[in-house]
Coordinates of C-alpha atoms in Angstrom, one line a residue:
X182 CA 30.6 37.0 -67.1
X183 CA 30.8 34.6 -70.3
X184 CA 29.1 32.0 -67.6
X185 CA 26.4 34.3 -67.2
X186 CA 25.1 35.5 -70.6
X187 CA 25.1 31.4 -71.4
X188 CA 22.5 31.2 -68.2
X189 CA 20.6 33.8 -69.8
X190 CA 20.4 32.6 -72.9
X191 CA 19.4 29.7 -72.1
X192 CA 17.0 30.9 -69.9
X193 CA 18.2 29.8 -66.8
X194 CA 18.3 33.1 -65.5
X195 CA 16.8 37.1 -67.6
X196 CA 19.0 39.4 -68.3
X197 CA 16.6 42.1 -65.6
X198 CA 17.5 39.4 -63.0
X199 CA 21.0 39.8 -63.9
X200 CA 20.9 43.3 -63.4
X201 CA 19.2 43.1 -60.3
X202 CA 21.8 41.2 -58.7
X203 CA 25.1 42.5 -56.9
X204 CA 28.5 41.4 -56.9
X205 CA 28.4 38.7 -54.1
X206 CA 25.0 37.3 -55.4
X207 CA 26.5 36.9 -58.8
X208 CA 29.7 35.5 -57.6
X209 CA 27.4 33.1 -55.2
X210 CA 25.1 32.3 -58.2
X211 CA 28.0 31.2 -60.5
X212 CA 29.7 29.5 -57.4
X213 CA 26.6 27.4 -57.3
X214 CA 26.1 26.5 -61.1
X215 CA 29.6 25.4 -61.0
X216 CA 28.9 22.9 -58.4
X217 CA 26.2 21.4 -60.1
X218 CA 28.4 21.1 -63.0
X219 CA 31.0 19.4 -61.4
X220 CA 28.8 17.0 -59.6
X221 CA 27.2 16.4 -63.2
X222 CA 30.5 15.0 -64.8
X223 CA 31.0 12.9 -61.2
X224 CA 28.1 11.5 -61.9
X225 CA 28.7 11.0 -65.6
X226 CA 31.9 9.3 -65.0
X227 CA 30.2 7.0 -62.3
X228 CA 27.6 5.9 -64.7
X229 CA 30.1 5.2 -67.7
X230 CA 32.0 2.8 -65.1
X231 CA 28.7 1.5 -63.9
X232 CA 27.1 1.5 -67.9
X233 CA 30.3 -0.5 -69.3
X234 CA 30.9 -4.2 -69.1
X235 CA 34.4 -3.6 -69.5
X236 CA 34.8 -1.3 -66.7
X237 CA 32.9 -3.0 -64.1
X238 CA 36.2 -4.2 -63.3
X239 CA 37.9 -1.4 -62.3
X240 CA 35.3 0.0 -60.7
X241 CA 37.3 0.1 -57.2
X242 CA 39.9 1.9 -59.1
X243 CA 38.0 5.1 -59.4
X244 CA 37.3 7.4 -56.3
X245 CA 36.0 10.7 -56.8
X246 CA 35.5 13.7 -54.2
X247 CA 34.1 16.6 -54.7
X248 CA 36.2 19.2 -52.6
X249 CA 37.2 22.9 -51.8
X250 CA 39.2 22.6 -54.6
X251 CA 37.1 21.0 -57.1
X252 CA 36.4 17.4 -58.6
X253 CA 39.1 15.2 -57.4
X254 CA 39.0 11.8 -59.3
X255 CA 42.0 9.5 -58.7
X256 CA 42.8 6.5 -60.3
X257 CA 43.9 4.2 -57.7
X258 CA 45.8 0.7 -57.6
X259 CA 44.8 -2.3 -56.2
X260 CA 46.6 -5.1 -54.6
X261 CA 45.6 -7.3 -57.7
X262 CA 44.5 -4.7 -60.5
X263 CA 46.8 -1.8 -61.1
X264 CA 46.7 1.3 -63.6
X265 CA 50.2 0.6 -64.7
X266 CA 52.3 -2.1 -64.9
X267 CA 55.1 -2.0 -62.0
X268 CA 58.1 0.1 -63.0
X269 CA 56.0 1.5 -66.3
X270 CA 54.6 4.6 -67.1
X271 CA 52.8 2.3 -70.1
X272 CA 48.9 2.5 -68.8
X273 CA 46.7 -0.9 -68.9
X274 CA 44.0 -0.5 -71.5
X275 CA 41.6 -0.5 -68.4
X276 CA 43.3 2.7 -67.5
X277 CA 43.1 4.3 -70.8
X278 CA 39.4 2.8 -70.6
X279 CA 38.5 4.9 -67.8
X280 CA 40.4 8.3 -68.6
X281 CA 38.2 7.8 -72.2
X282 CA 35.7 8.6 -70.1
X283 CA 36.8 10.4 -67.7
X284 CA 37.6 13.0 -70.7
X285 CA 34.2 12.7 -72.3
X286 CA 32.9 14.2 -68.8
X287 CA 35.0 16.6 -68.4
X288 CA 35.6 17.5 -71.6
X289 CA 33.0 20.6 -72.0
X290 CA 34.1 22.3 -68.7
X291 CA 35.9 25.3 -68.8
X292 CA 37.8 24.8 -65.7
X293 CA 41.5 24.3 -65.5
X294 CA 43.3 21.3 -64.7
X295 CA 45.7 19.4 -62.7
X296 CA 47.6 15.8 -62.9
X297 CA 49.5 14.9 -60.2
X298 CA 51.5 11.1 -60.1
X299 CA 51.9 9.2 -57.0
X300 CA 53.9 6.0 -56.4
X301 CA 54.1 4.0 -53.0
X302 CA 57.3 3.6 -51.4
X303 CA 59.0 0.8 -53.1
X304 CA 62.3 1.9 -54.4
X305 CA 62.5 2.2 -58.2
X306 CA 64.9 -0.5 -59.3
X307 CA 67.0 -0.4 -62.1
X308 CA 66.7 2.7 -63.6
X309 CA 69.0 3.8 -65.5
X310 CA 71.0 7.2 -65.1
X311 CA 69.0 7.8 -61.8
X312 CA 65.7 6.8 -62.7
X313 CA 63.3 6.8 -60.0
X314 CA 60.4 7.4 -58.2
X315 CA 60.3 10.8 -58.5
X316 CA 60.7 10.8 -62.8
X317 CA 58.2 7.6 -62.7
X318 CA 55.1 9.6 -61.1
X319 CA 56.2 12.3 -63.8
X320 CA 55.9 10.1 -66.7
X321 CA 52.6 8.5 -65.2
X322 CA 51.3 11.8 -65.0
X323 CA 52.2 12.6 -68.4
X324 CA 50.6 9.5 -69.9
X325 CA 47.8 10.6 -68.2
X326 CA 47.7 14.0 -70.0
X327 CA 48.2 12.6 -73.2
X328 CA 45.5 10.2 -72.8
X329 CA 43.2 13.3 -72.1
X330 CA 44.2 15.4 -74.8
X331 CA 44.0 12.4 -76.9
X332 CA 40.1 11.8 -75.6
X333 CA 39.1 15.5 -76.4
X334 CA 40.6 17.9 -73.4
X335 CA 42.1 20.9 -74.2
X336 CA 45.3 21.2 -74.3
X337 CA 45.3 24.5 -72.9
X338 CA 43.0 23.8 -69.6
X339 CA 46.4 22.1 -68.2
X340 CA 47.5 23.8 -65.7
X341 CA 49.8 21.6 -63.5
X342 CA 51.0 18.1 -64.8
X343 CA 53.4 16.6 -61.5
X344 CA 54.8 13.6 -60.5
X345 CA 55.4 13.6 -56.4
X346 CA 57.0 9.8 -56.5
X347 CA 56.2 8.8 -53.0
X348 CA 55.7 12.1 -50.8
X349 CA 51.5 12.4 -50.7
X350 CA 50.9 8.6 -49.4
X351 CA 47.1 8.1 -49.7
X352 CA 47.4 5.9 -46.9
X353 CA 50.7 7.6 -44.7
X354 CA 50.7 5.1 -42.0
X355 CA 51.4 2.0 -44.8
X356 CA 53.6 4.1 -47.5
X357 CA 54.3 1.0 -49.4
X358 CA 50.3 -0.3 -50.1
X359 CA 49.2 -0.5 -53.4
X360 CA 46.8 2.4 -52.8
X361 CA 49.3 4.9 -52.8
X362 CA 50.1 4.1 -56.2
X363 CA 47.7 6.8 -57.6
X364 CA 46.9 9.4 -60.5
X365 CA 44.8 12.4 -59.0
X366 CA 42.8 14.3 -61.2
X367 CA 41.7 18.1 -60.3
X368 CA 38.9 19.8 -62.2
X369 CA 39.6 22.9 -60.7
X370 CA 37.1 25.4 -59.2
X371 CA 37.3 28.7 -60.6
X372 CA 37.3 30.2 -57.2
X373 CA 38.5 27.6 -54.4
X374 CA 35.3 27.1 -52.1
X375 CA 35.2 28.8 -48.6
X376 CA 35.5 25.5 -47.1
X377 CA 39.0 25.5 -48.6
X378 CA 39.9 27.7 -45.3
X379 CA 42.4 25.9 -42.5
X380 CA 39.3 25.6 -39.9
X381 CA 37.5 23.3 -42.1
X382 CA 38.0 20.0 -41.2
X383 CA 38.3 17.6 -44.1
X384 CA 35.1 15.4 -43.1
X385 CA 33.5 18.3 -44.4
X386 CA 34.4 16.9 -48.2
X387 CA 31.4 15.3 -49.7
X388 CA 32.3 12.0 -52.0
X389 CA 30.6 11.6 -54.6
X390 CA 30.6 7.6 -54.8
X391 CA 31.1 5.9 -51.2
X392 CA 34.0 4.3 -50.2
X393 CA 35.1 0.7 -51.6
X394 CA 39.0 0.6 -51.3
X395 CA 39.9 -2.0 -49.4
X396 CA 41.9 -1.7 -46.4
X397 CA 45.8 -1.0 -47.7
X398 CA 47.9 -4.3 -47.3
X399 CA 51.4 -3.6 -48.0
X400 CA 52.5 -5.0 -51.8
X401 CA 55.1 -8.2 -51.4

């Protein structure tokens, strides 16, 4: 309802239009601002990369998806340019770059949020009292959480922080490509669309920037 009284306020919407309303119109109406505020900060993150010299880079790094489940943007390795160095959950300043914006964009939302860490399949050498994939995504993800907090997100809109080593390949039929060396971001609907439903086939997500990820190539 807070949602609300901000659209009338600021005169998006009068308070005799509120009332007029019933319960699935209003749920609809919110359903629908919250769209276009999700596809806002896509587009605000895309224009950053696109906006900064320093970024253009890495601009193949960033995917984002707008989905049942909300914004999805994942910062994704490449054969030659990767968010972390191998083995480290220490992010490249390009990384911390990118989640310096991604925070500014997402920083004014209300919606909760989720970190997940991905690795490829390459076994974790060397770790020491059974370090390995699994506590490498974690960290990753947790670097990734502080860099957020550190760039103005709330603390408290964390949800979920994971790691899930090598078990959610981006690309299953080559585990060990670079692409599946990830961090996925969630902003998190506040109700998980309708297209969220098993029938829906996932063609049905919308990306917000085309596709430019190479075809995987496994790591040597």
């Amino acid at each position: 309802m807070a949602q609300l009284q901000q659209m009338a306020q600021s005169g998006q919407i009068t308070q005799a239009q509120l009332a007029s309303l019933s319960r699935a119109q209003l749920d609809r109406l919110l359903s629908d601002r919250e769209e276009q505020k999700l596809r806002e900060a896509a587009e605000q993150v895309k224009q950053a990369i696109q906006d900064r010299i320093d970024l253009k880079s890495v601009a193949e790094n960033v995917k984002l998806e707008i989905t049942p489940e909300g914004l999805r943007i994942q910062l994704i390795d490449q054969d030659q340019r990767s968010m972390f160095p191998l083995g480290s959950a220490n992010m490249q300043d390009s990384a911390r770059k990118l989640m310096e914006e991604v925070a500014k964009a997402i920083a004014s939302l209300p919606n909760k949020i989720t970190i997940s860490g991905h690795t490829d399949s390459t076994p974790f050498k060397g770790g020491v009292g059974g370090y390995s994939n699994w506590e490498l995504s974690a960290d990753r993800a947790n670097a990734s959480r502080r860099a957020l907090v550190a760039s103005g997100v709330s603390d408290s809109r964390l949800e979920l922080v994971v790691g899930k080593a090598d078990k959610d390949p981006l690309f299953p039929n080559d585990p060990a490509a670079a692409q599946n060396r990830r961090i996925s971001i969630v902003v998190l609907r506040d109700k998980p669309s309708a297209a969220a439903a098993p029938a829906a086939p996932p063609r049905q997500q919308s990306q917000v920037t085309p596709p430019s990820s190479p075809q995987p190539t496994a790591r040597p």
